Amino acid sequence: QVQLVESGGGSVQAGGSLRLSCVTSEYYANNYCMGWSRQAPGREREKVANIDGRGRTTYADSVKGRFTISKDNAKNTLYLEMTNLKPEDSGMYYCATPQSFHCFEFKHWGQGTQVTVSS
């Protein structure tokens, strides 16, 4: 059973900030690529950011410079710091993993946490 438990979503105005958290197992936090995906109503799920087993990060072009992904291995927790939020950032955000060291396609997702950005 893959443990991926998100929290931290909410409603903010454009320009605001939120920090999402995802608690996972010790093994996943220390060995696997972890990341965030999001899905807006009527749109396909898209990868937002990921961090591999060595701490290397990648971001979708739409969030570069505004979002930061990080991990605290001691707390088995993944974070997504989101700043300068835009209405188009609204959606359900999912913590995810490909269950591998490298960041291949995600295979498992958490239940999600809702982010709503109003203009």
PDB file of C-alpha atoms in Angstrom:
ATOM      1  CA  GLN A   1       0.000   0.000   0.000  1.00  0.00           C
ATOM      2  CA  VAL A   2       1.477   3.302  -1.128  1.00  0.00           C
ATOM      3  CA  GLN A   3       1.131   6.042   1.474  1.00  0.00           C
ATOM      4  CA  LEU A   4       0.706   9.508  -0.020  1.00  0.00           C
ATOM      5  CA  VAL A   5      -1.285  11.910   2.158  1.00  0.00           C
ATOM      6  CA  GLU A   6      -1.613  15.494   0.987  1.00  0.00           C
ATOM      7  CA  SER A   7      -2.574  18.596   2.933  1.00  0.00           C
ATOM      8  CA  GLY A   8      -2.280  22.356   2.705  1.00  0.00           C
ATOM      9  CA  GLY A   9      -4.703  23.247  -0.046  1.00  0.00           C
ATOM     10  CA  GLY A  10      -7.117  26.120   0.265  1.00  0.00           C
ATOM     11  CA  SER A  11      -8.530  29.252  -1.316  1.00  0.00           C
ATOM     12  CA  VAL A  12      -6.383  32.298  -1.992  1.00  0.00           C
ATOM     13  CA  GLN A  13      -6.490  35.389  -4.129  1.00  0.00           C
ATOM     14  CA  ALA A  14      -4.292  35.803  -7.168  1.00  0.00           C
ATOM     15  CA  GLY A  15      -0.768  36.695  -6.117  1.00  0.00           C
ATOM     16  CA  GLY A  16      -1.063  34.730  -2.902  1.00  0.00           C
ATOM     17  CA  SER A  17       0.903  31.739  -1.670  1.00  0.00           C
ATOM     18  CA  LEU A  18       0.246  28.237  -0.381  1.00  0.00           C
ATOM     19  CA  ARG A  19       2.413  25.362   0.764  1.00  0.00           C
ATOM     20  CA  LEU A  20       1.306  21.820   0.088  1.00  0.00           C
ATOM     21  CA  SER A  21       2.608  18.878   2.080  1.00  0.00           C
ATOM     22  CA  CYS A  22       2.633  15.164   1.365  1.00  0.00           C
ATOM     23  CA  VAL A  23       3.491  12.603   4.001  1.00  0.00           C
ATOM     24  CA  THR A  24       4.803   9.334   2.676  1.00  0.00           C
ATOM     25  CA  SER A  25       6.734   6.330   3.930  1.00  0.00           C
ATOM     26  CA  GLU A  26      10.375   6.534   4.940  1.00  0.00           C
ATOM     27  CA  TYR A  27      11.402   4.247   2.105  1.00  0.00           C
ATOM     28  CA  TYR A  28       9.630   6.294  -0.524  1.00  0.00           C
ATOM     29  CA  ALA A  29      10.909   9.600   0.796  1.00  0.00           C
ATOM     30  CA  ASN A  30      14.506   8.425   0.799  1.00  0.00           C
ATOM     31  CA  ASN A  31      14.643   6.319  -2.351  1.00  0.00           C
ATOM     32  CA  TYR A  32      12.047   7.295  -4.900  1.00  0.00           C
ATOM     33  CA  CYS A  33      11.282  10.154  -7.174  1.00  0.00           C
ATOM     34  CA  MET A  34       8.367  12.114  -5.734  1.00  0.00           C
ATOM     35  CA  GLY A  35       6.302  14.826  -7.325  1.00  0.00           C
ATOM     36  CA  TRP A  36       3.103  16.773  -7.764  1.00  0.00           C
ATOM     37  CA  SER A  37       0.468  16.650 -10.443  1.00  0.00           C
ATOM     38  CA  ARG A  38      -2.653  18.758 -10.786  1.00  0.00           C
ATOM     39  CA  GLN A  39      -5.967  18.506 -12.541  1.00  0.00           C
ATOM     40  CA  ALA A  40      -8.459  21.249 -13.262  1.00  0.00           C
ATOM     41  CA  PRO A  41     -12.089  20.495 -14.133  1.00  0.00           C
ATOM     42  CA  GLY A  42     -12.399  19.415 -17.750  1.00  0.00           C
ATOM     43  CA  ARG A  43      -8.661  19.187 -18.229  1.00  0.00           C
ATOM     44  CA  GLU A  44      -6.162  16.353 -18.190  1.00  0.00           C
ATOM     45  CA  ARG A  45      -3.927  15.754 -15.227  1.00  0.00           C
ATOM     46  CA  GLU A  46      -0.542  17.430 -15.708  1.00  0.00           C
ATOM     47  CA  LYS A  47       2.781  17.018 -13.975  1.00  0.00           C
ATOM     48  CA  VAL A  48       3.749  20.130 -12.026  1.00  0.00           C
ATOM     49  CA  ALA A  49       7.101  19.274 -10.469  1.00  0.00           C
ATOM     50  CA  ASN A  50       9.199  16.353  -9.324  1.00  0.00           C
ATOM     51  CA  ILE A  51      12.309  15.624  -7.314  1.00  0.00           C
ATOM     52  CA  ASP A  52      14.374  12.506  -7.904  1.00  0.00           C
ATOM     53  CA  GLY A  53      16.305  10.324  -5.509  1.00  0.00           C
ATOM     54  CA  ARG A  54      19.303  12.672  -5.638  1.00  0.00           C
ATOM     55  CA  GLY A  55      17.281  15.791  -5.086  1.00  0.00           C
ATOM     56  CA  ARG A  56      17.305  16.999  -8.669  1.00  0.00           C
ATOM     57  CA  THR A  57      14.166  18.921  -9.547  1.00  0.00           C
ATOM     58  CA  THR A  58      12.161  19.587 -12.675  1.00  0.00           C
ATOM     59  CA  TYR A  59       9.179  21.857 -13.223  1.00  0.00           C
ATOM     60  CA  ALA A  60       6.456  22.420 -15.760  1.00  0.00           C
ATOM     61  CA  ASP A  61       7.111  25.590 -17.745  1.00  0.00           C
ATOM     62  CA  SER A  62       3.907  27.115 -16.412  1.00  0.00           C
ATOM     63  CA  VAL A  63       5.158  27.096 -12.819  1.00  0.00           C
ATOM     64  CA  LYS A  64       8.886  27.726 -13.188  1.00  0.00           C
ATOM     65  CA  GLY A  65      10.040  30.573 -11.001  1.00  0.00           C
ATOM     66  CA  ARG A  66       6.871  30.453  -8.896  1.00  0.00           C
ATOM     67  CA  PHE A  67       6.740  26.936  -7.420  1.00  0.00           C
ATOM     68  CA  THR A  68       9.426  25.138  -5.445  1.00  0.00           C
ATOM     69  CA  ILE A  69       9.439  21.428  -4.687  1.00  0.00           C
ATOM     70  CA  SER A  70      11.429  20.088  -1.760  1.00  0.00           C
ATOM     71  CA  LYS A  71      11.706  17.131   0.576  1.00  0.00           C
ATOM     72  CA  ASP A  72      12.406  16.716   4.255  1.00  0.00           C
ATOM     73  CA  ASN A  73      13.616  13.128   4.480  1.00  0.00           C
ATOM     74  CA  ALA A  74      13.706  13.246   8.273  1.00  0.00           C
ATOM     75  CA  LYS A  75       9.961  13.937   8.265  1.00  0.00           C
ATOM     76  CA  ASN A  76       9.167  11.742   5.240  1.00  0.00           C
ATOM     77  CA  THR A  77       7.442  14.751   3.756  1.00  0.00           C
ATOM     78  CA  LEU A  78       7.327  16.302   0.317  1.00  0.00           C
ATOM     79  CA  TYR A  79       6.463  19.968  -0.113  1.00  0.00           C
ATOM     80  CA  LEU A  80       5.317  22.259  -2.866  1.00  0.00           C
ATOM     81  CA  GLU A  81       5.755  25.936  -2.119  1.00  0.00           C
ATOM     82  CA  MET A  82       3.540  27.938  -4.469  1.00  0.00           C
ATOM     83  CA  THR A  83       3.912  31.697  -4.804  1.00  0.00           C
ATOM     84  CA  ASN A  84       2.412  34.341  -7.073  1.00  0.00           C
ATOM     85  CA  LEU A  85      -0.554  32.062  -7.643  1.00  0.00           C
ATOM     86  CA  LYS A  86      -2.753  32.593 -10.676  1.00  0.00           C
ATOM     87  CA  PRO A  87      -6.376  31.555 -11.296  1.00  0.00           C
ATOM     88  CA  GLU A  88      -5.134  29.004 -13.827  1.00  0.00           C
ATOM     89  CA  ASP A  89      -3.269  27.257 -11.007  1.00  0.00           C
ATOM     90  CA  SER A  90      -6.598  26.196  -9.531  1.00  0.00           C
ATOM     91  CA  GLY A  91      -7.295  22.489  -9.393  1.00  0.00           C
ATOM     92  CA  MET A  92      -6.818  19.326  -7.414  1.00  0.00           C
ATOM     93  CA  TYR A  93      -3.193  18.755  -6.543  1.00  0.00           C
ATOM     94  CA  TYR A  94      -1.922  15.222  -6.138  1.00  0.00           C
ATOM     95  CA  CYS A  95       1.227  13.909  -4.561  1.00  0.00           C
ATOM     96  CA  ALA A  96       2.605  11.182  -6.788  1.00  0.00           C
ATOM     97  CA  THR A  97       5.448   8.766  -7.396  1.00  0.00           C
ATOM     98  CA  PRO A  98       6.640   6.478 -10.189  1.00  0.00           C
ATOM     99  CA  GLN A  99       7.965   4.089  -7.536  1.00  0.00           C
ATOM    100  CA  SER A 100      11.452   4.420  -8.939  1.00  0.00           C
ATOM    101  CA  PHE A 101      14.609   6.429  -8.285  1.00  0.00           C
ATOM    102  CA  HIS A 102      14.298   8.198 -11.595  1.00  0.00           C
ATOM    103  CA  CYS A 103      11.348  10.350 -12.502  1.00  0.00           C
ATOM    104  CA  PHE A 104       9.519   8.191 -14.973  1.00  0.00           C
ATOM    105  CA  GLU A 105       5.758   8.441 -15.415  1.00  0.00           C
ATOM    106  CA  PHE A 106       3.879   8.588 -12.130  1.00  0.00           C
ATOM    107  CA  LYS A 107       2.166   5.353 -11.141  1.00  0.00           C
ATOM    108  CA  HIS A 108       0.569   6.221  -7.817  1.00  0.00           C
ATOM    109  CA  TRP A 109      -1.268   9.286  -6.583  1.00  0.00           C
ATOM    110  CA  GLY A 110      -2.679  10.400  -3.265  1.00  0.00           C
ATOM    111  CA  GLN A 111      -6.258  11.534  -2.706  1.00  0.00           C
ATOM    112  CA  GLY A 112      -5.447  15.120  -3.568  1.00  0.00           C
ATOM    113  CA  THR A 113      -5.865  18.534  -2.000  1.00  0.00           C
ATOM    114  CA  GLN A 114      -7.880  21.335  -3.588  1.00  0.00           C
ATOM    115  CA  VAL A 115      -6.327  24.659  -4.545  1.00  0.00           C
ATOM    116  CA  THR A 116      -8.577  27.529  -5.603  1.00  0.00           C
ATOM    117  CA  VAL A 117      -7.159  30.846  -6.778  1.00  0.00           C
ATOM    118  CA  SER A 118      -9.573  33.706  -7.318  1.00  0.00           C
ATOM    119  CA  SER A 119      -8.900  36.761  -9.441  1.00  0.00           C
TER     120      SER A 119
END
